Each structure stands twice: as C-alpha cells, then as structure tokens.
Amino acid sequence: MTTEQLVLAAKQGDDKAFFQLVSTEKERLYRIAFSYLRNETEALEALQEMTCRAYAKLSKLKEPRYFNTWLIRILIHYCIDEQKRKSKVLSITHLTEPLKAPHADLDERLGLEEAIEKLDPRYQHIIILKYYQDMTLTDIARLLEKPEGTVKTWLNKALTQLRSQIDPKGGAVFVKS
Amino acid sequence: MSNHDSVELELGLAGSKGTDIKLPDNIDSYLSRGIEQGKMERRNVKTRMRRKVLSSAAACLILLTCIFTIRNSPVFASIIRDIPGMEGLVNLIQKSSDKGIQLALQNDFIQPLGVSDEHENVKLTVEGIVVDEARLVLFYAIESLNPNKEYNLNSPDLTDAGGEKLKVGIRWGNSGGRDESEPRGVHRGTIDVLLIDGEMLPDEIVFKAKLEPLDENGFNAPVDLDATEPPQIVENPSIIEGYRIAIPIDHAKFAGMKEEYVLNQTITVEDQHISFVKATVHPTRIAIEVQSDDGNSKQVFSAGDIQLVDEKGEVWRSIGSSGMIHDKAVLFFESSYFHKPKKLYVEGSWFRALDKDKMDVVIDTERKLLIQAPVAALKLKSISPFGKSYTKLTLAIEVDPEIDDIMGYSVLDNKFKDASGKEYNMADIGGGVLSGSSGRGKMNTQESYQYLDYKDYKQPLTFRVINYPNYIRELYKIRIK
C-alpha cells in the first residue's frame, strides 16, 4: 500500500497501518531525534511521544501524502521543547550544585553541538536538518512551512552565529585549508 | 577560505558522523507504546470536551452538593489534622461529597502516603489513598513554588510497576478556577478509580501525570456551542511532563471486607419488568446489578432517582453506573459499610425508557429533513457545515423543566446507517467530539450536538437512540439486607 492508502486506513482506525507508517520511517526519525537530543534513551522517548501525538491528532492531518513531513514536524517540535525543558532543569541544578570541571574530557565536537543547541530553534532546525539529515533547503522549507527564501536567510544567519559562538576570534578551532 | 566555509566543513564532518549512529533494535516497542498512549489521549480529549460542555449546567449542582456536605465531622478532622502534612487533605475530604468515602476516612480506612515527584519547581504529591477491592480514591496536591502560577492535573494514568496499564475506569476533573480555600500556588483534587469486577490491583501501582498551568484567568476556554469550525488543539507549551509516583497497595487492610447479597427481585413499572439481581457492598462503594426483561415493549435505559436508604431513613446516593439497564447495568452508590445499618433498601420512582419500535431517528442530512422521530418533542434544529470536512447536526428536545431531568447524556448512538444499510461512526474530531447536550437557551429546550464526516451518504440516515428523557414511573423499594 502507498503512504496515502495507509494513512486513510489508519484514519479509519487501522492501528496496524498506522504502525507500519511510522515503523518504515523509524531509522530516519531516530537519527533526527538523536541529532537533537544526542542520547539514545531520550531519542527513543521522543519517538514514543511523537507516535503518541501523531496518533492522537491523526484526524487533523489534511494531506495524507505529507504524512512523513508532518511526522518529522511533530518530532522536531518535541525535540526543541525537550531541549528547553532540559536546559531549565540544568540551570536549576547549576544553582544548587555547581558542576565539577564540566566537559573536561569531551572532544571538541561537543563545542559545536553545544553551539548548535544554543541557537534559536529556527536556526537549529536548519543546521540539523541540512547537515545532519542531508535534507535539501526545499524539503526543509516545506517541513517548517516557510518560503525557501526565508530558510536560506536563516541558514546564513545560523552559520554566522555558529561561527561567532564557536570561534569568536576566528581562531583555531577548525582546521583551515 | 572564509570562516563560513570552515564552519560548514566542520558541520559536514559532524553530520556524516551522524550516520554512524547505532540504531537500537527496540525502536518498535517504543512506537507501540506511543500508539497506546495516543489512544488514551484521544479518549481524554473527548471526555474533557464533554465535561466542558456540561460544566455550566453541572456547576450549579456541584455548588449545592458542596454546601450541603462541608463540615461533616469536626471530630475526625481534628484527629487527622495532627498528622504532619495532612492538614490540606482534611480540607479536601471535607469537600468530598461522597458520604461513603467520608465515613471510610472517619474509620481510619485511609492509607496516608505523602509521596511526591517534583519537576521545574512544581511538586505533585499523593497525600493518601482510600482503597479496597472495588475502588481507589487518590488524594493529590499540586504545589507550585511560584504562587502566581497554578497547575492543574493533565492526562493522569495508572500502571503497574512494569508500566502495564491497569484495566480500570479513571474519573477525575479540574474545577477550572482556583480554589479560594487553598493557599496560593496550591491545588488539590481526587482521582477516582473504579475497578471492574474480578480485577485486582497489584501490590504497587504507578501514578503518572502531566501538569498544565491554569491560564491567567484561571479558567479553561469555554466551549463555543455555536462553533462552525472544529476547535484547534493548541499544545500548551508550558505543560510539565513526566510525573511518576509509586504507590504501595496494602491488600491486607481490606481483605475479606466484601459483602454480597443476592436479590433476584423483579419489579413491574408501567408493564416493563426490571430485575435487581444482586448487591455487592465494599467499604468504598455499593454496586447493584439491574437488568430489564428482553420481552419488554420498551427499552429501559437508566434509573432516574434511584438511591439507597437505611432503617433510619439515611440516604446513600447514586455515584454513577456502567452499562444500560437493557444490557444489564451496574449501578454504583455511596457506601454505608462503616455506618453498619441494620436494614438497607434500594428505592426510587422512575426510569428512562422508550418504546422499542420508536428507537430510530431518520434524518435526510442533505435536504435537512427530519423524517422520523421517536416522539414529537424531538426536533431537528439545524444542519450546518462544520469546518470543511464535517457536518454538524443539532437536535432540540422540548422538555418540561418541572419534571424532566437535566440531560447530561448523549441521545444518539455513535453508530448510524445510511439508506443502503452501510454503517458509519460519527466523526472523531481531533479537538474532541462535542457530542452531549446542554440545557441552554429557552428553559424548556435541551440541545444535543452530533458531528458527521462530510460524505456523500445515501440518504436518509438512520440513527439509534441510546438514552432519552422519556419516563416510566412506579414507586419501588427493595430490601438489600
């Protein structure tokens, strides 16, 4: 069955069809969740929550052929919320018990990922989807429901911000070629 | 090379490492669990919407009950108040309108707990439970560090220690506004869990919930009964998720407390035979099985003013039911267990019932015509588009406010047939099906709202009545013990 047929069946209460829809995309979805949350348990929880939300709101999906886009949209919104929630919790922990020598033993990639996490959610989506998920700007524009021009502007702003965050002096974090 | 390029290069490298991420092999089980949760969510949304539609009418009733039941027993209250952390619980119990539960508390039948889980400076505490084989009433408190931000319970759920959902019916509700008798930032409530006969609670259950902030006015948005579009579900971004509290169940505390009475008595109400099969008495509730005879000319839906009364005239009210009388219903009552009455009766004077040959409502939704109705009092008020994909059907029922009940129930079954005999379900609208009824407008009219998927049905459509304000009357009083 095609995605559209499966969506129609799922809307009529066929849970197996719904499961199949989500399950065929699970690798990609997992990778997306992992790029945002960088932790297996949380990525799995994100998939569970995404499935729950998609199931509960399936009747609101108007265009069955965009099921996958819709699913990713639910997932990335959840991931951003989850990040925000975590950072709040983290700042409370900071208040009560300062972290000892944070990140001392982690490689430099964390610097980049932390910088990505600090970006405005819009910019974060673009960076993760383009570089970590190899999506085209056209696909990203459709996913975020924004014109492609806007997405391009955001990408440039995101890169500029990243640069200033990681390497304020334009210095030695990256291998220059 | 520009700095942009170096950032992009690094991103490209990081991204390509991403494809090395190992895939866990148990993803499917998380997806399945998500589907199960989604099912609960759909149900919760529906009940929440129904509750909201009814809330205005129900508000007056609830207010009355509260006024009559506050300050039931100052003596016991002062005893429990001495237990640290139980002050608020006492306040709550005094507000509980269930006499059986109040009696259970007076007889030390509560298991005080005080276990909490805290996220984002908001603490959810289970202060205590009243539990037996048949029912669990859980008293909770939500305390927010920020007194100006109060929270309501959202999507409560119960599982066993292994995460398996319990086969129980959960009743809970939020009052909407803040409770002026509680300190600011504090919100208390109960969750009422009715167990299906034969189901046992495990030794440990897990209470899971989300907390949802009350909005600035302290009220949820009212449901617009004249809406022409499905409501948009706006995901509240400040919902706090992940509360999880383990609750031990001390089975020894209620072992052997069940009493059973075989009744097997049949009454005749306007030629309709209705049998009272048996009564089961537990500390937390009394259940009576009631079933009507298949040979009756009328379908008997539900009991009206049914209640229990003891030898001194003390009354134990109905607290709900499961099923319809024609299919065998179980009616629940406040428990007189701790009161130990010498004699106990079930009594009442009317039932909702309708001639079996008048159970169909036939409507041509295209020509907007009511072709057949069970009684003349049922009118088709309007048929209108609801958003792009639904049709909204509004029925009006003329009632006599002096004698008719406030209809807190749906009139039509969820299933209907088109002229070719094909069966359909009413629409499952994402924002909640606003089925149900309201007693607004003229005092003598009640309205009932139904939503159908917009489709090219073969007209006319036949709906089946599942409950209706039409009555059979006869005084009855049956001895239970």
mmCIF file of N, CA and C in Angstrom, chain B residues 183-277:
data_model
loop_
_atom_site.group_PDB
_atom_site.id
_atom_site.type_symbol
_atom_site.label_atom_id
_atom_site.label_comp_id
_atom_site.label_asym_id
_atom_site.label_seq_id
_atom_site.Cartn_x
_atom_site.Cartn_y
_atom_site.Cartn_z
ATOM 1 N N PRO B 183 -4.200 27.700 49.974
ATOM 2 C CA PRO B 183 -3.200 28.765 49.843
ATOM 3 C C PRO B 183 -2.846 28.972 48.368
ATOM 4 N N ARG B 184 -2.361 30.147 48.013
ATOM 5 C CA ARG B 184 -1.998 30.407 46.619
ATOM 6 C C ARG B 184 -0.894 29.445 46.182
ATOM 7 N N GLY B 185 -1.000 28.997 44.960
ATOM 8 C CA GLY B 185 0.019 28.085 44.444
ATOM 9 C C GLY B 185 -0.295 26.635 44.737
ATOM 10 N N VAL B 186 -1.337 26.382 45.532
ATOM 11 C CA VAL B 186 -1.664 25.006 45.892
ATOM 12 C C VAL B 186 -3.004 24.611 45.275
ATOM 13 N N HIS B 187 -3.038 23.422 44.766
ATOM 14 C CA HIS B 187 -4.262 22.942 44.131
ATOM 15 C C HIS B 187 -4.455 21.485 44.545
ATOM 16 N N ARG B 188 -5.638 21.140 45.044
ATOM 17 C CA ARG B 188 -5.867 19.762 45.476
ATOM 18 C C ARG B 188 -7.004 19.125 44.714
ATOM 19 N N GLY B 189 -6.960 17.824 44.593
ATOM 20 C CA GLY B 189 -8.045 17.137 43.913
ATOM 21 C C GLY B 189 -8.007 15.639 44.198
ATOM 22 N N THR B 190 -8.967 14.938 43.623
ATOM 23 C CA THR B 190 -9.001 13.487 43.787
ATOM 24 C C THR B 190 -9.059 12.820 42.425
ATOM 25 N N ILE B 191 -8.575 11.601 42.418
ATOM 26 C CA ILE B 191 -8.755 10.756 41.249
ATOM 27 C C ILE B 191 -9.522 9.541 41.725
ATOM 28 N N ASP B 192 -10.589 9.253 41.041
ATOM 29 C CA ASP B 192 -11.482 8.194 41.469
ATOM 30 C C ASP B 192 -11.333 7.033 40.495
ATOM 31 N N VAL B 193 -10.952 5.879 41.012
ATOM 32 C CA VAL B 193 -10.694 4.748 40.135
ATOM 33 C C VAL B 193 -11.660 3.627 40.473
ATOM 34 N N LEU B 194 -12.503 3.257 39.516
ATOM 35 C CA LEU B 194 -13.430 2.156 39.747
ATOM 36 C C LEU B 194 -12.885 0.908 39.086
ATOM 37 N N LEU B 195 -12.849 -0.173 39.835
ATOM 38 C CA LEU B 195 -12.315 -1.417 39.283
ATOM 39 C C LEU B 195 -13.428 -2.268 38.699
ATOM 40 N N ILE B 196 -13.101 -2.921 37.619
ATOM 41 C CA ILE B 196 -14.039 -3.848 37.006
ATOM 42 C C ILE B 196 -14.049 -5.098 37.886
ATOM 43 N N ASP B 197 -15.233 -5.689 38.047
ATOM 44 C CA ASP B 197 -15.343 -6.865 38.911
ATOM 45 C C ASP B 197 -14.328 -7.934 38.519
ATOM 46 N N GLY B 198 -13.645 -8.473 39.513
ATOM 47 C CA GLY B 198 -12.694 -9.540 39.226
ATOM 48 C C GLY B 198 -11.287 -9.026 38.984
ATOM 49 N N GLU B 199 -11.143 -7.723 38.726
ATOM 50 C CA GLU B 199 -9.804 -7.162 38.541
ATOM 51 C C GLU B 199 -9.213 -6.835 39.910
ATOM 52 N N MET B 200 -7.921 -7.125 40.068
ATOM 53 C CA MET B 200 -7.254 -6.850 41.335
ATOM 54 C C MET B 200 -6.169 -5.812 41.119
ATOM 55 N N LEU B 201 -5.970 -4.924 42.082
ATOM 56 C CA LEU B 201 -4.845 -4.004 41.983
ATOM 57 C C LEU B 201 -3.574 -4.754 42.360
ATOM 58 N N PRO B 202 -2.460 -4.496 41.669
ATOM 59 C CA PRO B 202 -1.190 -5.109 42.077
ATOM 60 C C PRO B 202 -0.699 -4.500 43.395
ATOM 61 N N ASP B 203 0.375 -5.062 43.964
ATOM 62 C CA ASP B 203 0.885 -4.564 45.244
ATOM 63 C C ASP B 203 1.480 -3.166 45.137
ATOM 64 N N GLU B 204 1.867 -2.825 43.922
ATOM 65 C CA GLU B 204 2.362 -1.460 43.734
ATOM 66 C C GLU B 204 1.791 -0.922 42.433
ATOM 67 N N ILE B 205 1.258 0.279 42.491
ATOM 68 C CA ILE B 205 0.807 0.900 41.248
ATOM 69 C C ILE B 205 1.596 2.181 41.034
ATOM 70 N N VAL B 206 1.642 2.628 39.790
ATOM 71 C CA VAL B 206 2.388 3.839 39.482
ATOM 72 C C VAL B 206 1.430 4.872 38.915
ATOM 73 N N PHE B 207 1.433 6.028 39.538
ATOM 74 C CA PHE B 207 0.585 7.133 39.131
ATOM 75 C C PHE B 207 1.418 8.067 38.255
ATOM 76 N N LYS B 208 0.963 8.248 37.000
ATOM 77 C CA LYS B 208 1.698 9.124 36.085
ATOM 78 C C LYS B 208 0.812 10.287 35.690
ATOM 79 N N ALA B 209 1.396 11.449 35.518
ATOM 80 C CA ALA B 209 0.587 12.608 35.142
ATOM 81 C C ALA B 209 1.441 13.702 34.537
ATOM 82 N N LYS B 210 0.746 14.615 33.880
ATOM 83 C CA LYS B 210 1.378 15.857 33.438
ATOM 84 C C LYS B 210 0.680 16.978 34.203
ATOM 85 N N LEU B 211 1.313 18.108 34.321
ATOM 86 C CA LEU B 211 0.670 19.250 34.959
ATOM 87 C C LEU B 211 0.571 20.390 33.960
ATOM 88 N N GLU B 212 -0.598 21.002 33.974
ATOM 89 C CA GLU B 212 -0.877 22.040 32.982
ATOM 90 C C GLU B 212 -1.162 23.339 33.715
ATOM 91 N N PRO B 213 -0.486 24.428 33.355
ATOM 92 C CA PRO B 213 -0.736 25.681 34.091
ATOM 93 C C PRO B 213 -2.150 26.195 33.845
ATOM 94 N N LEU B 214 -2.759 26.716 34.877
ATOM 95 C CA LEU B 214 -4.036 27.408 34.711
ATOM 96 C C LEU B 214 -3.730 28.696 33.973
ATOM 97 N N ASP B 215 -4.564 29.097 33.063
ATOM 98 C CA ASP B 215 -4.223 30.334 32.369
ATOM 99 C C ASP B 215 -4.560 31.525 33.255
ATOM 100 N N GLU B 216 -4.251 32.735 32.767
ATOM 101 C CA GLU B 216 -4.301 33.906 33.643
ATOM 102 C C GLU B 216 -5.625 34.080 34.363
ATOM 103 N N ASN B 217 -6.697 33.820 33.679
ATOM 104 C CA ASN B 217 -7.989 33.992 34.324
ATOM 105 C C ASN B 217 -8.329 32.826 35.221
ATOM 106 N N GLY B 218 -7.514 31.799 35.147
ATOM 107 C CA GLY B 218 -7.798 30.639 35.976
ATOM 108 C C GLY B 218 -8.889 29.767 35.402
ATOM 109 N N PHE B 219 -9.271 30.008 34.174
ATOM 110 C CA PHE B 219 -10.317 29.182 33.589
ATOM 111 C C PHE B 219 -9.877 28.620 32.249
ATOM 112 N N ASN B 220 -10.358 27.454 31.944
ATOM 113 C CA ASN B 220 -10.131 26.930 30.615
ATOM 114 C C ASN B 220 -11.073 27.661 29.664
ATOM 115 N N ALA B 221 -10.660 27.733 28.418
ATOM 116 C CA ALA B 221 -11.515 28.399 27.443
ATOM 117 C C ALA B 221 -12.845 27.667 27.349
ATOM 118 N N PRO B 222 -13.942 28.414 27.355
ATOM 119 C CA PRO B 222 -15.236 27.750 27.274
ATOM 120 C C PRO B 222 -15.461 27.173 25.878
ATOM 121 N N VAL B 223 -16.275 26.153 25.804
ATOM 122 C CA VAL B 223 -16.585 25.578 24.510
ATOM 123 C C VAL B 223 -17.663 26.423 23.854
ATOM 124 N N ASP B 224 -17.443 26.742 22.601
ATOM 125 C CA ASP B 224 -18.418 27.530 21.880
ATOM 126 C C ASP B 224 -19.419 26.591 21.232
ATOM 127 N N LEU B 225 -20.639 26.583 21.759
ATOM 128 C CA LEU B 225 -21.637 25.644 21.263
ATOM 129 C C LEU B 225 -22.103 26.007 19.861
ATOM 130 N N ASP B 226 -21.865 27.251 19.442
ATOM 131 C CA ASP B 226 -22.283 27.659 18.103
ATOM 132 C C ASP B 226 -21.142 27.613 17.109
ATOM 133 N N ALA B 227 -20.044 26.995 17.491
ATOM 134 C CA ALA B 227 -18.872 26.967 16.621
ATOM 135 C C ALA B 227 -19.216 26.367 15.261
ATOM 136 N N THR B 228 -18.566 26.882 14.229
ATOM 137 C CA THR B 228 -18.768 26.323 12.900
ATOM 138 C C THR B 228 -17.484 25.684 12.381
ATOM 139 N N GLU B 229 -16.457 25.658 13.241
ATOM 140 C CA GLU B 229 -15.185 25.040 12.888
ATOM 141 C C GLU B 229 -14.777 24.137 14.037
ATOM 142 N N PRO B 230 -14.080 23.035 13.725
ATOM 143 C CA PRO B 230 -13.577 22.209 14.819
ATOM 144 C C PRO B 230 -12.587 23.020 15.649
ATOM 145 N N PRO B 231 -12.578 22.817 16.964
ATOM 146 C CA PRO B 231 -11.634 23.569 17.782
ATOM 147 C C PRO B 231 -10.197 23.173 17.454
ATOM 148 N N GLN B 232 -9.306 24.140 17.458
ATOM 149 C CA GLN B 232 -7.886 23.838 17.232
ATOM 150 C C GLN B 232 -7.303 23.404 18.569
ATOM 151 N N ILE B 233 -6.615 22.296 18.561
ATOM 152 C CA ILE B 233 -5.934 21.941 19.799
ATOM 153 C C ILE B 233 -4.631 22.704 19.817
ATOM 154 N N VAL B 234 -4.495 23.581 20.778
ATOM 155 C CA VAL B 234 -3.224 24.272 20.884
ATOM 156 C C VAL B 234 -2.441 23.578 21.995
ATOM 157 N N GLU B 235 -1.349 23.027 21.590
ATOM 158 C CA GLU B 235 -0.496 22.330 22.553
ATOM 159 C C GLU B 235 0.024 23.387 23.521
ATOM 160 N N ASN B 236 -0.272 23.246 24.803
ATOM 161 C CA ASN B 236 0.205 24.199 25.785
ATOM 162 C C ASN B 236 1.702 23.991 25.996
ATOM 163 N N PRO B 237 2.519 24.978 25.621
ATOM 164 C CA PRO B 237 3.958 24.752 25.667
ATOM 165 C C PRO B 237 4.483 24.625 27.087
ATOM 166 N N SER B 238 3.727 25.116 28.078
ATOM 167 C CA SER B 238 4.292 25.055 29.421
ATOM 168 C C SER B 238 3.779 23.874 30.231
ATOM 169 N N ILE B 239 3.227 22.874 29.573
ATOM 170 C CA ILE B 239 2.873 21.643 30.273
ATOM 171 C C ILE B 239 4.148 20.998 30.811
ATOM 172 N N ILE B 240 4.093 20.534 32.056
ATOM 173 C CA ILE B 240 5.251 19.826 32.603
ATOM 174 C C ILE B 240 4.931 18.335 32.588
ATOM 175 N N GLU B 241 5.799 17.574 31.963
ATOM 176 C CA GLU B 241 5.520 16.151 31.809
ATOM 177 C C GLU B 241 6.402 15.328 32.735
ATOM 178 N N GLY B 242 6.070 14.053 32.815
ATOM 179 C CA GLY B 242 6.996 13.100 33.417
ATOM 180 C C GLY B 242 6.819 12.839 34.903
ATOM 181 N N TYR B 243 5.692 13.244 35.493
ATOM 182 C CA TYR B 243 5.485 12.917 36.910
ATOM 183 C C TYR B 243 5.191 11.430 37.058
ATOM 184 N N ARG B 244 5.799 10.829 38.068
ATOM 185 C CA ARG B 244 5.704 9.390 38.222
ATOM 186 C C ARG B 244 5.817 9.107 39.721
ATOM 187 N N ILE B 245 4.769 8.538 40.295
ATOM 188 C CA ILE B 245 4.785 8.289 41.740
ATOM 189 C C ILE B 245 4.353 6.849 42.002
ATOM 190 N N ALA B 246 5.190 6.101 42.686
ATOM 191 C CA ALA B 246 4.847 4.718 43.011
ATOM 192 C C ALA B 246 4.004 4.701 44.285
ATOM 193 N N ILE B 247 2.939 3.898 44.254
ATOM 194 C CA ILE B 247 2.022 3.841 45.395
ATOM 195 C C ILE B 247 1.853 2.388 45.836
ATOM 196 N N PRO B 248 2.209 2.102 47.077
ATOM 197 C CA PRO B 248 2.019 0.735 47.566
ATOM 198 C C PRO B 248 0.545 0.499 47.895
ATOM 199 N N ILE B 249 0.042 -0.683 47.598
ATOM 200 C CA ILE B 249 -1.340 -1.021 47.940
ATOM 201 C C ILE B 249 -1.298 -2.110 49.017
ATOM 202 N N ASP B 250 -1.821 -1.776 50.176
ATOM 203 C CA ASP B 250 -1.799 -2.721 51.287
ATOM 204 C C ASP B 250 -3.068 -3.575 51.254
ATOM 205 N N HIS B 251 -2.971 -4.713 50.568
ATOM 206 C CA HIS B 251 -4.155 -5.556 50.380
ATOM 207 C C HIS B 251 -4.697 -6.092 51.703
ATOM 208 N N ALA B 252 -3.797 -6.278 52.668
ATOM 209 C CA ALA B 252 -4.226 -6.846 53.947
ATOM 210 C C ALA B 252 -5.250 -5.926 54.619
ATOM 211 N N LYS B 253 -5.145 -4.636 54.323
ATOM 212 C CA LYS B 253 -6.010 -3.675 55.001
ATOM 213 C C LYS B 253 -7.483 -3.825 54.609
ATOM 214 N N PHE B 254 -7.738 -4.431 53.459
ATOM 215 C CA PHE B 254 -9.147 -4.544 53.062
ATOM 216 C C PHE B 254 -9.553 -5.973 52.694
ATOM 217 N N ALA B 255 -8.704 -6.936 53.067
ATOM 218 C CA ALA B 255 -9.031 -8.322 52.726
ATOM 219 C C ALA B 255 -10.309 -8.756 53.438
ATOM 220 N N GLY B 256 -11.163 -9.433 52.712
ATOM 221 C CA GLY B 256 -12.366 -10.020 53.316
ATOM 222 C C GLY B 256 -13.431 -9.026 53.730
ATOM 223 N N MET B 257 -13.396 -7.829 53.203
ATOM 224 C CA MET B 257 -14.385 -6.839 53.621
ATOM 225 C C MET B 257 -15.611 -6.811 52.720
ATOM 226 N N LYS B 258 -15.585 -7.593 51.655
ATOM 227 C CA LYS B 258 -16.681 -7.561 50.699
ATOM 228 C C LYS B 258 -17.903 -8.318 51.245
ATOM 229 N N GLU B 259 -19.096 -7.743 51.056
ATOM 230 C CA GLU B 259 -20.335 -8.444 51.433
ATOM 231 C C GLU B 259 -21.196 -8.560 50.181
ATOM 232 N N GLU B 260 -21.798 -9.734 49.996
ATOM 233 C CA GLU B 260 -22.615 -9.909 48.802
ATOM 234 C C GLU B 260 -24.042 -10.291 49.184
ATOM 235 N N TYR B 261 -25.019 -9.707 48.521
ATOM 236 C CA TYR B 261 -26.414 -10.018 48.803
ATOM 237 C C TYR B 261 -27.114 -10.372 47.498
ATOM 238 N N VAL B 262 -27.675 -11.584 47.441
ATOM 239 C CA VAL B 262 -28.430 -11.958 46.245
ATOM 240 C C VAL B 262 -29.833 -11.392 46.385
ATOM 241 N N LEU B 263 -30.290 -10.667 45.369
ATOM 242 C CA LEU B 263 -31.604 -10.033 45.452
ATOM 243 C C LEU B 263 -32.644 -10.797 44.627
ATOM 244 N N ASN B 264 -32.350 -10.982 43.324
ATOM 245 C CA ASN B 264 -33.278 -11.640 42.414
ATOM 246 C C ASN B 264 -34.726 -11.215 42.611
ATOM 247 N N GLN B 265 -34.966 -9.911 42.556
ATOM 248 C CA GLN B 265 -36.328 -9.399 42.691
ATOM 249 C C GLN B 265 -36.692 -8.610 41.443
ATOM 250 N N THR B 266 -37.900 -8.873 40.936
ATOM 251 C CA THR B 266 -38.325 -8.186 39.722
ATOM 252 C C THR B 266 -39.477 -7.239 40.044
ATOM 253 N N ILE B 267 -39.368 -5.994 39.555
ATOM 254 C CA ILE B 267 -40.474 -5.058 39.737
ATOM 255 C C ILE B 267 -41.121 -4.799 38.373
ATOM 256 N N THR B 268 -42.383 -4.347 38.401
ATOM 257 C CA THR B 268 -43.060 -4.017 37.148
ATOM 258 C C THR B 268 -43.367 -2.528 37.141
ATOM 259 N N VAL B 269 -42.824 -1.843 36.154
ATOM 260 C CA VAL B 269 -43.009 -0.399 36.049
ATOM 261 C C VAL B 269 -43.693 -0.134 34.713
ATOM 262 N N GLU B 270 -44.941 0.305 34.756
ATOM 263 C CA GLU B 270 -45.736 0.511 33.535
ATOM 264 C C GLU B 270 -45.576 -0.684 32.589
ATOM 265 N N ASP B 271 -45.810 -1.854 33.088
ATOM 266 C CA ASP B 271 -45.761 -3.116 32.330
ATOM 267 C C ASP B 271 -44.360 -3.571 31.935
ATOM 268 N N GLN B 272 -43.333 -2.820 32.330
ATOM 269 C CA GLN B 272 -41.969 -3.237 31.988
ATOM 270 C C GLN B 272 -41.356 -3.945 33.197
ATOM 271 N N HIS B 273 -40.745 -5.109 32.936
ATOM 272 C CA HIS B 273 -40.139 -5.861 34.035
ATOM 273 C C HIS B 273 -38.663 -5.506 34.187
ATOM 274 N N ILE B 274 -38.317 -5.155 35.410
ATOM 275 C CA ILE B 274 -36.925 -4.782 35.693
ATOM 276 C C ILE B 274 -36.466 -5.577 36.913
ATOM 277 N N SER B 275 -35.313 -6.277 36.747
ATOM 278 C CA SER B 275 -34.846 -7.149 37.830
ATOM 279 C C SER B 275 -33.634 -6.575 38.535
ATOM 280 N N PHE B 276 -33.656 -6.673 39.865
ATOM 281 C CA PHE B 276 -32.496 -6.330 40.681
ATOM 282 C C PHE B 276 -31.821 -7.644 41.023
ATOM 283 N N VAL B 277 -30.632 -7.877 40.483
ATOM 284 C CA VAL B 277 -30.007 -9.195 40.555
ATOM 285 C C VAL B 277 -29.242 -9.395 41.853
#
